[in-house]
Short mmCIF file of C-alpha atoms in Angstrom, two decimals:
data_model
loop_
_atom_site.label_atom_id
_atom_site.label_comp_id
_atom_site.label_asym_id
_atom_site.label_seq_id
_atom_site.Cartn_x
_atom_site.Cartn_y
_atom_site.Cartn_z
CA MET X 224 0.28 -0.14 -0.06
CA SER X 225 1.83 3.27 -1.16
CA GLY X 226 -0.61 5.60 0.74
CA LYS X 227 -1.21 7.37 -2.43
CA PRO X 228 -5.12 7.72 -3.61
CA VAL X 229 -6.51 4.84 -6.19
CA LEU X 230 -8.46 5.69 -9.00
CA HIS X 231 -10.66 3.07 -10.68
CA TYR X 232 -12.23 4.10 -14.35
CA ALA X 233 -11.95 3.23 -17.67
CA ASN X 234 -8.64 4.57 -19.32
CA THR X 235 -10.39 7.97 -20.54
CA ARG X 236 -11.75 11.06 -19.42
CA GLY X 237 -15.32 10.88 -18.44
CA ARG X 238 -16.34 11.51 -15.22
CA MET X 239 -12.66 10.77 -13.53
CA GLU X 240 -11.08 13.43 -15.53
CA SER X 241 -12.09 16.21 -12.93
CA VAL X 242 -10.98 14.40 -10.22
CA ARG X 243 -7.34 13.65 -11.93
CA TRP X 244 -7.15 17.37 -12.48
CA LEU X 245 -8.01 18.28 -9.03
CA LEU X 246 -5.19 15.92 -7.54
CA ALA X 247 -2.77 17.06 -10.00
CA ALA X 248 -3.60 20.83 -9.22
CA ALA X 249 -3.40 20.36 -5.57
CA GLY X 250 0.39 18.30 -6.32
CA VAL X 251 -1.01 14.97 -4.93
CA GLU X 252 0.45 11.65 -6.57
CA PHE X 253 -2.06 8.86 -7.34
CA GLU X 254 -2.20 5.37 -8.74
CA GLU X 255 -4.81 4.31 -11.58
CA LYS X 256 -6.65 0.84 -11.89
CA PHE X 257 -8.05 1.03 -15.60
CA LEU X 258 -11.27 -1.09 -16.22
CA GLU X 259 -10.53 -2.67 -19.65
CA LYS X 260 -13.77 -4.83 -19.83
CA LYS X 261 -17.21 -5.33 -18.40
CA GLU X 262 -15.76 -8.06 -16.29
CA ASP X 263 -13.28 -5.80 -14.27
CA LEU X 264 -16.46 -3.60 -13.58
CA GLN X 265 -18.14 -6.74 -12.49
CA LYS X 266 -15.73 -7.61 -10.16
CA LEU X 267 -15.54 -4.50 -8.49
CA LYS X 268 -19.14 -4.73 -8.21
CA SER X 269 -19.37 -8.13 -6.32
CA ASP X 270 -16.75 -7.31 -4.08
CA GLY X 271 -18.40 -4.68 -2.56
CA SER X 272 -16.42 -1.75 -3.71
CA LEU X 273 -18.87 0.46 -5.58
CA LEU X 274 -21.68 1.63 -3.11
CA PHE X 275 -23.84 2.08 -5.90
CA GLN X 276 -22.50 -0.34 -8.47
CA GLN X 277 -20.91 2.36 -10.42
CA VAL X 278 -17.62 4.32 -10.91
CA PRO X 279 -15.88 6.65 -10.67
CA MET X 280 -14.36 5.17 -7.24
CA VAL X 281 -11.55 6.53 -5.24
CA GLU X 282 -9.64 4.65 -2.57
CA ILE X 283 -8.36 7.50 0.05
CA ASP X 284 -7.69 7.66 3.56
CA GLY X 285 -9.42 4.44 3.99
CA MET X 286 -12.72 5.52 2.06
CA LYS X 287 -14.02 4.04 -0.81
CA LEU X 288 -15.58 7.32 -2.38
CA VAL X 289 -17.88 6.81 -5.24
CA GLN X 290 -19.91 9.88 -6.70
CA THR X 291 -17.75 12.37 -8.41
CA ARG X 292 -19.13 15.53 -6.86
CA ALA X 293 -18.29 13.48 -3.08
CA ILE X 294 -15.13 12.79 -4.41
CA LEU X 295 -13.92 16.26 -5.77
CA ASN X 296 -15.39 18.10 -2.32
CA TYR X 297 -13.16 15.87 -0.24
CA ILE X 298 -10.14 16.28 -2.21
CA ALA X 299 -11.00 20.04 -2.19
CA GLY X 300 -11.83 20.08 1.12
CA LYS X 301 -8.59 18.26 2.26
CA TYR X 302 -5.98 20.42 0.25
CA ASN X 303 -7.56 23.80 0.86
CA LEU X 304 -8.96 24.23 -2.37
CA TYR X 305 -12.74 25.14 -1.09
CA GLY X 306 -12.75 28.82 -0.14
CA LYS X 307 -12.03 30.14 3.52
CA ASP X 308 -15.78 30.05 4.61
CA LEU X 309 -19.13 29.04 3.92
CA LYS X 310 -19.82 32.02 1.58
CA GLU X 311 -16.71 31.20 -0.55
CA ARG X 312 -17.61 27.88 -0.63
CA ALA X 313 -21.16 28.78 -2.19
CA LEU X 314 -19.65 30.97 -4.82
CA ILE X 315 -17.02 28.11 -5.50
CA ASP X 316 -19.87 25.59 -5.85
CA MET X 317 -22.39 28.08 -7.67
CA TYR X 318 -19.25 28.17 -10.37
CA VAL X 319 -18.30 24.46 -10.50
CA GLU X 320 -21.98 23.50 -10.77
CA GLY X 321 -22.41 25.87 -13.68
CA MET X 322 -19.35 24.28 -15.24
CA ALA X 323 -20.49 20.77 -14.41
CA ASP X 324 -23.70 21.43 -16.62
CA LEU X 325 -21.37 22.27 -19.29
CA TYR X 326 -18.89 19.54 -18.81
CA ASP X 327 -21.78 16.93 -19.22
CA ILE X 328 -22.52 18.22 -22.71
CA ILE X 329 -18.59 18.48 -23.72
CA MET X 330 -18.04 14.95 -22.22
CA ASN X 331 -21.09 13.37 -24.35
CA HIS X 332 -20.04 14.95 -27.67
CA ASP X 333 -17.29 12.43 -28.46
CA PHE X 334 -20.12 9.74 -28.27
CA LYS X 335 -22.66 11.32 -30.48
CA PRO X 336 -23.32 9.40 -33.80
CA ALA X 337 -21.74 11.32 -36.91
CA ASN X 338 -24.71 12.79 -38.21
CA GLU X 339 -25.32 14.64 -34.81
CA LYS X 340 -21.90 15.60 -34.12
CA GLU X 341 -22.06 19.06 -35.90
CA LYS X 342 -25.50 20.25 -34.35
CA ASP X 343 -24.26 18.95 -30.90
CA LEU X 344 -20.73 21.09 -31.52
CA ALA X 345 -22.73 24.26 -32.15
CA ASN X 346 -24.91 23.78 -29.02
CA ILE X 347 -21.61 23.27 -26.86
CA MET X 348 -19.89 26.49 -28.52
CA ASP X 349 -23.78 28.35 -28.08
CA LYS X 350 -23.94 27.74 -24.34
CA ALA X 351 -20.41 28.13 -23.60
CA THR X 352 -20.17 31.78 -25.58
CA ASN X 353 -23.48 32.65 -24.26
CA ARG X 354 -24.12 31.33 -20.83
CA TYR X 355 -20.90 30.17 -19.27
CA LEU X 356 -17.67 31.87 -20.78
CA PRO X 357 -18.91 35.47 -20.04
CA VAL X 358 -19.94 34.56 -16.54
CA PHE X 359 -16.43 33.77 -15.41
CA GLU X 360 -14.80 36.59 -17.73
CA LYS X 361 -17.03 38.99 -15.78
CA VAL X 362 -16.25 37.57 -12.42
CA LEU X 363 -12.40 38.19 -13.25
CA LYS X 364 -13.11 41.67 -14.86
CA ASP X 365 -15.24 42.66 -11.55
CA HIS X 366 -12.37 41.68 -9.01
CA GLY X 367 -9.14 41.86 -11.00
CA HIS X 368 -7.86 38.92 -9.22
CA ASP X 369 -5.89 35.91 -10.72
CA PHE X 370 -8.33 33.41 -9.42
CA LEU X 371 -12.12 33.29 -9.28
CA VAL X 372 -12.88 33.23 -5.63
CA GLY X 373 -11.02 34.66 -2.55
CA ASN X 374 -8.20 35.76 -4.57
CA LYS X 375 -6.82 32.11 -4.10
CA LEU X 376 -6.77 28.84 -6.10
CA SER X 377 -9.82 26.79 -5.65
CA LYS X 378 -11.64 23.71 -7.57
CA ALA X 379 -13.73 26.29 -9.10
CA ASP X 380 -10.26 27.71 -10.98
CA VAL X 381 -9.06 23.96 -11.81
CA SER X 382 -12.72 23.07 -13.21
CA LEU X 383 -12.72 26.44 -15.41
CA LEU X 384 -9.27 25.27 -16.92
CA GLU X 385 -10.60 21.92 -17.66
CA ASN X 386 -13.32 23.13 -19.60
CA ILE X 387 -11.72 25.97 -21.27
CA LEU X 388 -8.85 23.61 -22.58
CA TRP X 389 -11.53 20.76 -23.53
CA LEU X 390 -13.71 23.78 -25.77
CA GLU X 391 -10.44 24.35 -27.35
CA GLU X 392 -9.62 21.18 -28.56
CA LEU X 393 -13.22 21.06 -29.91
CA LYS X 394 -13.04 24.59 -31.63
CA PRO X 395 -9.51 26.35 -31.12
CA ASP X 396 -10.68 29.91 -31.02
CA ALA X 397 -13.43 29.16 -28.45
CA LEU X 398 -11.84 31.85 -26.26
CA ALA X 399 -11.63 34.35 -29.02
CA LYS X 400 -14.12 36.92 -27.38
CA PHE X 401 -12.80 36.18 -23.89
CA PRO X 402 -9.49 37.98 -23.29
CA LEU X 403 -9.43 37.52 -19.50
CA LEU X 404 -10.10 34.23 -19.58
CA GLN X 405 -7.08 33.82 -22.11
CA SER X 406 -4.81 35.32 -19.43
CA PHE X 407 -6.28 33.12 -17.06
CA LYS X 408 -5.72 30.09 -18.98
CA ALA X 409 -2.12 31.17 -19.41
CA ARG X 410 -1.52 31.93 -15.81
CA MET X 411 -2.97 28.74 -14.54
CA SER X 412 -1.32 26.69 -17.32
CA ASN X 413 1.91 28.02 -15.89
CA MET X 414 1.43 27.03 -12.51
CA PRO X 415 4.00 24.12 -11.70
CA ASN X 416 1.59 21.46 -10.56
CA ILE X 417 -0.47 22.10 -13.38
CA LYS X 418 2.36 22.80 -16.17
CA LYS X 419 3.42 18.99 -15.17
CA PHE X 420 0.20 17.91 -15.38
CA LEU X 421 -0.22 19.39 -19.33
CA GLN X 422 2.87 17.82 -20.00
CA PRO X 423 3.16 14.67 -21.87
CA GLY X 424 3.15 11.43 -19.91
CA SER X 425 1.45 12.78 -17.48
CA ALA X 426 -2.21 11.09 -15.81
CA LYS X 427 -3.99 13.42 -17.95
CA LYS X 428 -6.04 11.57 -20.80
CA PRO X 429 -6.30 12.39 -24.40
CA LEU X 430 -9.47 12.90 -26.47
CA ILE X 431 -11.08 9.36 -26.70
CA GLN X 432 -10.41 8.13 -30.01
CA GLU X 433 -13.14 6.70 -32.47
CA LYS X 434 -11.68 3.20 -32.24
CA ASP X 435 -11.67 3.01 -28.44
CA ILE X 436 -15.23 3.96 -28.38
CA PRO X 437 -16.94 0.48 -28.68
CA ASN X 438 -14.75 -0.83 -25.81
CA VAL X 439 -15.88 1.99 -23.35
CA MET X 440 -19.44 1.46 -24.41
CA ALA X 441 -19.10 -2.24 -23.47
CA ILE X 442 -17.54 -1.66 -20.11
CA PHE X 443 -20.78 0.40 -19.11
CA HIS X 444 -23.35 -1.07 -20.88
CA MET Y 290 -36.90 42.92 3.65
CA SER Y 291 -37.68 40.27 6.23
CA GLY Y 292 -34.38 38.66 6.35
CA LYS Y 293 -35.97 35.22 5.51
CA PRO Y 294 -34.75 33.58 2.47
CA ARG Y 295 -36.60 34.17 -0.59
CA LEU Y 296 -37.10 31.13 -3.18
CA THR Y 297 -37.71 32.00 -6.81
CA TYR Y 298 -39.26 28.96 -8.79
CA ILE Y 299 -42.27 27.52 -10.25
CA ASN Y 300 -45.22 26.71 -7.97
CA GLY Y 301 -44.29 23.08 -8.28
CA ARG Y 302 -41.56 20.25 -6.61
CA GLY Y 303 -38.91 20.34 -9.55
CA ARG Y 304 -35.35 21.17 -8.34
CA MET Y 305 -36.58 23.60 -5.55
CA GLU Y 306 -38.31 21.08 -3.34
CA SER Y 307 -35.08 19.53 -1.65
CA ILE Y 308 -34.36 23.24 -0.69
CA ARG Y 309 -37.80 23.62 1.07
CA TRP Y 310 -37.23 20.29 2.68
CA LEU Y 311 -33.67 20.99 3.95
CA LEU Y 312 -35.02 24.49 5.33
CA ALA Y 313 -38.20 23.24 6.94
CA ALA Y 314 -35.75 20.57 8.58
CA ALA Y 315 -33.41 23.26 9.66
CA GLY Y 316 -36.61 25.26 11.16
CA VAL Y 317 -35.89 28.09 8.76
CA GLU Y 318 -39.05 29.96 7.40
CA PHE Y 319 -38.72 31.57 3.95
CA GLU Y 320 -40.80 33.24 1.51
CA GLU Y 321 -41.46 31.91 -2.07
CA VAL Y 322 -41.65 33.98 -5.42
CA PHE Y 323 -43.64 31.80 -7.82
CA LEU Y 324 -42.88 31.97 -11.78
CA GLN Y 325 -45.93 31.68 -13.96
CA THR Y 326 -44.97 32.69 -17.06
CA ARG Y 327 -41.50 32.21 -19.60
CA GLU Y 328 -41.34 35.97 -19.75
CA GLN Y 329 -41.14 36.50 -15.88
CA LEU Y 330 -37.95 33.98 -16.25
CA LEU Y 331 -36.36 35.86 -19.21
CA LYS Y 332 -36.99 38.95 -17.31
CA LEU Y 333 -35.06 37.47 -14.40
CA GLY Y 334 -32.29 36.28 -16.59
CA GLN Y 335 -31.78 39.97 -17.84
CA ASP Y 336 -31.83 41.33 -14.96
CA GLY Y 337 -28.72 39.90 -13.58
CA SER Y 338 -30.50 37.89 -10.93
CA LEU Y 339 -29.67 34.60 -12.34
CA LEU Y 340 -26.07 33.80 -12.96
CA PHE Y 341 -26.60 31.16 -15.68
CA GLN Y 342 -30.28 32.32 -16.61
CA GLN Y 343 -31.77 29.47 -14.63
CA VAL Y 344 -33.75 28.92 -11.55
CA PRO Y 345 -34.00 27.87 -8.68
CA MET Y 346 -32.20 31.04 -7.00
CA VAL Y 347 -32.36 31.56 -3.27
CA GLU Y 348 -31.69 34.93 -2.03
CA ILE Y 349 -30.29 34.41 1.29
CA ASP Y 350 -27.51 36.29 3.21
CA GLY Y 351 -27.13 38.96 0.83
CA MET Y 352 -26.23 36.50 -2.05
CA LYS Y 353 -28.13 35.34 -4.92
CA LEU Y 354 -27.73 31.65 -5.13
CA VAL Y 355 -28.09 29.35 -8.08
CA GLN Y 356 -27.59 25.83 -8.79
CA THR Y 357 -29.43 23.06 -6.42
CA ARG Y 358 -26.16 21.75 -4.85
CA ALA Y 359 -24.69 24.97 -4.17
CA ILE Y 360 -27.82 25.94 -2.54
CA LEU Y 361 -28.32 22.95 -0.66
CA ASN Y 362 -24.74 22.88 0.74
CA TYR Y 363 -24.91 26.51 1.94
CA ILE Y 364 -27.81 25.47 3.90
CA ALA Y 365 -26.43 22.48 5.30
CA GLY Y 366 -23.24 24.06 6.18
CA LYS Y 367 -24.81 26.86 8.02
CA TYR Y 368 -27.50 25.13 10.03
CA ASN Y 369 -25.19 22.28 10.83
CA LEU Y 370 -26.66 19.61 8.60
CA TYR Y 371 -23.44 18.64 7.09
CA GLY Y 372 -20.99 16.41 9.49
CA LYS Y 373 -18.96 17.38 11.89
CA ASP Y 374 -15.87 16.87 9.65
CA LEU Y 375 -14.44 16.31 6.09
CA LYS Y 376 -14.87 12.46 6.35
CA GLU Y 377 -18.36 12.72 7.78
CA ARG Y 378 -19.01 15.13 4.69
CA ALA Y 379 -17.65 12.58 2.15
CA LEU Y 380 -20.21 10.14 3.58
CA ILE Y 381 -22.84 12.79 3.65
CA ASP Y 382 -21.98 13.85 -0.01
CA MET Y 383 -21.75 10.10 -1.16
CA TYR Y 384 -25.38 9.37 0.07
CA VAL Y 385 -27.00 12.58 -1.34
CA GLU Y 386 -25.26 12.17 -4.68
CA GLY Y 387 -26.40 8.63 -5.04
CA MET Y 388 -30.15 9.95 -4.06
CA ALA Y 389 -29.95 12.57 -6.31
CA ASP Y 390 -29.54 10.21 -9.51
CA LEU Y 391 -32.64 8.34 -8.26
CA TYR Y 392 -34.16 12.00 -7.64
CA ASP Y 393 -33.88 12.75 -11.18
CA ILE Y 394 -35.62 10.13 -12.60
CA ILE Y 395 -38.58 10.03 -10.03
CA MET Y 396 -38.80 13.89 -10.48
CA ASN Y 397 -39.12 13.63 -14.50
CA HIS Y 398 -41.42 10.71 -14.07
CA ASP Y 399 -44.32 12.90 -14.04
CA PHE Y 400 -43.48 14.46 -17.53
CA LYS Y 401 -43.43 11.12 -19.48
CA PRO Y 402 -45.45 10.56 -21.99
CA ALA Y 403 -48.79 8.68 -21.02
CA ASN Y 404 -47.43 5.41 -23.12
CA GLU Y 405 -44.07 5.53 -21.30
CA LYS Y 406 -45.28 5.84 -17.88
CA GLU Y 407 -45.47 2.13 -16.74
CA LYS Y 408 -42.12 1.37 -18.05
CA ASP Y 409 -40.74 4.43 -16.68
CA LEU Y 410 -42.02 3.41 -13.07
CA ALA Y 411 -40.84 -0.07 -13.41
CA ASN Y 412 -37.53 1.43 -14.17
CA ILE Y 413 -37.81 3.89 -10.89
CA MET Y 414 -38.89 0.93 -8.84
CA ASP Y 415 -36.16 -1.36 -9.92
CA LYS Y 416 -33.52 1.44 -9.45
CA ALA Y 417 -34.95 2.14 -5.96
CA THR Y 418 -35.21 -1.32 -4.70
CA ASN Y 419 -32.19 -2.80 -6.18
CA ARG Y 420 -29.57 -0.29 -6.26
CA TYR Y 421 -30.41 2.99 -3.51
CA LEU Y 422 -32.76 1.70 -1.05
CA PRO Y 423 -30.50 -1.41 0.11
CA VAL Y 424 -27.70 0.90 0.48
CA PHE Y 425 -29.15 2.75 3.08
CA GLU Y 426 -31.15 -0.05 4.61
CA LYS Y 427 -27.47 -1.80 5.15
CA VAL Y 428 -26.13 1.84 6.32
CA LEU Y 429 -28.51 1.94 9.43
CA LYS Y 430 -28.34 -1.75 9.94
CA ASP Y 431 -24.50 -1.40 10.03
CA HIS Y 432 -24.44 1.10 13.13
CA GLY Y 433 -27.79 0.85 14.19
CA HIS Y 434 -28.16 4.86 14.97
CA ASP Y 435 -31.40 6.67 14.04
CA PHE Y 436 -29.25 8.85 11.54
CA LEU Y 437 -27.00 7.93 8.63
CA VAL Y 438 -24.10 9.86 9.30
CA GLY Y 439 -22.69 10.55 12.79
CA ASN Y 440 -25.58 9.74 14.83
CA LYS Y 441 -26.83 13.51 14.06
CA LEU Y 442 -29.33 14.78 11.41
CA SER Y 443 -27.79 15.67 8.22
CA LYS Y 444 -28.78 16.59 4.72
CA ALA Y 445 -28.54 12.64 3.85
CA ASP Y 446 -31.38 11.90 5.97
CA VAL Y 447 -33.49 14.78 4.93
CA SER Y 448 -32.84 13.94 1.26
CA LEU Y 449 -33.42 10.00 2.04
CA LEU Y 450 -36.79 10.96 3.68
CA GLU Y 451 -37.71 12.97 0.82
CA ASN Y 452 -37.05 10.33 -1.70
CA ILE Y 453 -38.63 7.46 0.30
CA LEU Y 454 -41.97 9.63 0.58
CA TRP Y 455 -42.21 10.52 -3.38
CA LEU Y 456 -41.50 6.87 -4.12
CA GLU Y 457 -44.32 5.78 -1.90
CA GLU Y 458 -46.71 8.32 -3.56
CA LEU Y 459 -45.70 6.71 -6.93
CA LYS Y 460 -46.02 2.99 -5.35
CA PRO Y 461 -47.23 2.58 -1.76
CA ASP Y 462 -45.36 -0.49 -0.55
CA ALA Y 463 -42.02 0.68 -1.91
CA LEU Y 464 -40.89 0.29 1.45
CA ALA Y 465 -42.03 -3.43 1.88
CA LYS Y 466 -38.64 -5.16 1.93
CA PHE Y 467 -36.93 -2.38 4.18
CA PRO Y 468 -38.04 -2.46 7.58
CA LEU Y 469 -35.24 -0.23 8.87
CA LEU Y 470 -35.89 2.39 6.27
CA GLN Y 471 -39.68 2.18 7.56
CA SER Y 472 -38.66 3.08 11.06
CA PHE Y 473 -36.51 5.59 9.93
CA LYS Y 474 -39.32 7.45 8.02
CA ALA Y 475 -41.56 6.87 10.74
CA ARG Y 476 -39.10 8.42 13.26
CA MET Y 477 -37.98 11.27 10.77
CA SER Y 478 -41.82 12.22 10.22
CA ASN Y 479 -42.25 12.71 13.92
CA MET Y 480 -39.12 15.26 14.38
CA PRO Y 481 -41.47 18.72 15.10
CA ASN Y 482 -39.68 20.45 12.38
CA ILE Y 483 -40.22 17.91 9.65
CA LYS Y 484 -43.82 17.13 11.13
CA LYS Y 485 -44.98 20.63 10.54
CA PHE Y 486 -43.69 20.73 6.83
CA LEU Y 487 -45.69 17.45 6.41
CA GLN Y 488 -48.82 19.22 7.47
CA PRO Y 489 -51.38 20.49 5.09
CA GLY Y 490 -50.99 24.25 4.36
CA SER Y 491 -47.11 23.97 4.75
CA ALA Y 492 -44.49 24.80 1.89
CA LYS Y 493 -44.25 21.54 0.61
CA LYS Y 494 -45.79 20.83 -2.82
CA PRO Y 495 -48.32 18.53 -3.97
CA LEU Y 496 -47.84 16.12 -7.05
CA ILE Y 497 -47.81 18.06 -9.90
CA GLN Y 498 -51.31 17.89 -11.84
CA GLU Y 499 -51.61 16.55 -15.39
CA LYS Y 500 -53.45 20.05 -16.37
CA ASP Y 501 -50.49 22.20 -15.03
CA ILE Y 502 -47.74 20.27 -17.00
CA PRO Y 503 -48.15 22.30 -20.37
CA ASN Y 504 -47.95 25.31 -18.15
CA VAL Y 505 -44.92 24.43 -16.57
CA MET Y 506 -43.19 23.24 -19.87
CA ALA Y 507 -43.96 26.50 -21.44
CA ILE Y 508 -41.79 28.32 -18.90
CA PHE Y 509 -38.47 26.13 -19.04
CA HIS Y 510 -38.53 25.71 -22.90
#
């Protein structure tokens, strides 16, 4: 037992990627056990490791945590990425929850049938550029700080960076109208822990490849 | 200004009901503003009251909070319904998040077309009786306490009660195989704040009526 958190999921972004991001931003090394076939998931279910028979699951501090938000909240609380008081936590939660809605549609984009992809991308970009990104551009503009809440790194900043980068993978000029988000992205990407996570060979997962999609679907369905 | 929290939503359960439940369980009186038309929703979005142009929105302690989980987390933190430390919070979050998945399918049941309702109800009951309720029956059995976490009322207990009662509205014998959940339900329903909330005339909303569904759909779509 190394004492490091152990992440159980498929070898793909999905619902575990936010957890990898947050641990990385906190400078916490972790191990990963990848589910490669349905039997791997079945085994975890049969040995009672998955409270609701689902992954993500993270073994950390003697617990087998499931449910992405429970995992993220625990990591954020433990590593001081959750603000200094209830009101800062409320702001962080609001921002993260808004971004979670965006993340869901981004994450599902790869799994859309080919004939729906263009329309889906247009919807994602519409929501991003009209509903979500303007909010965070304004937050940064209004207080002029480097971070979204309390002038200190929090899980809201990590979530925003993760979403921004994925949006740019889908459409390189996604941040064209958002100068403060562009400088936010540059600043955040340059922070030592995050810079390391953005380098090849890190735990950060690439976009899923077309050929791997059936395999991933088979594990979960 | 009364100083009481003010809830803005439609006059129905939806995504605001968990908030009404939690405030009631905490013994906190609140006011409600009911949206009746889409124009009212759009107007709120335009005047900057809704961070992501969506409701629920709760005005509390000088903030206009949106995103259901952000609101629930703030209320739970403020009124000591969130456990005593990070690990208890993690358990509470895990339980609440599992129940949120169940709640989503329960909540959407009323909006299913007539020809899909029976199959949908079967799916809800299957998930409830095979995935979710056994977990909580076991939690209560394993520690023998009255509450799910830390031998003290938390938002996990309130969420469980809310889900149990709605399940029973859909199928009266939903708890047939879960004796500890039956006694949990009886105990919780008898706690003064909750007993008051369960009485006619409280802020607790009834099941949506068929005739009101088109109106609700029109506000949000």
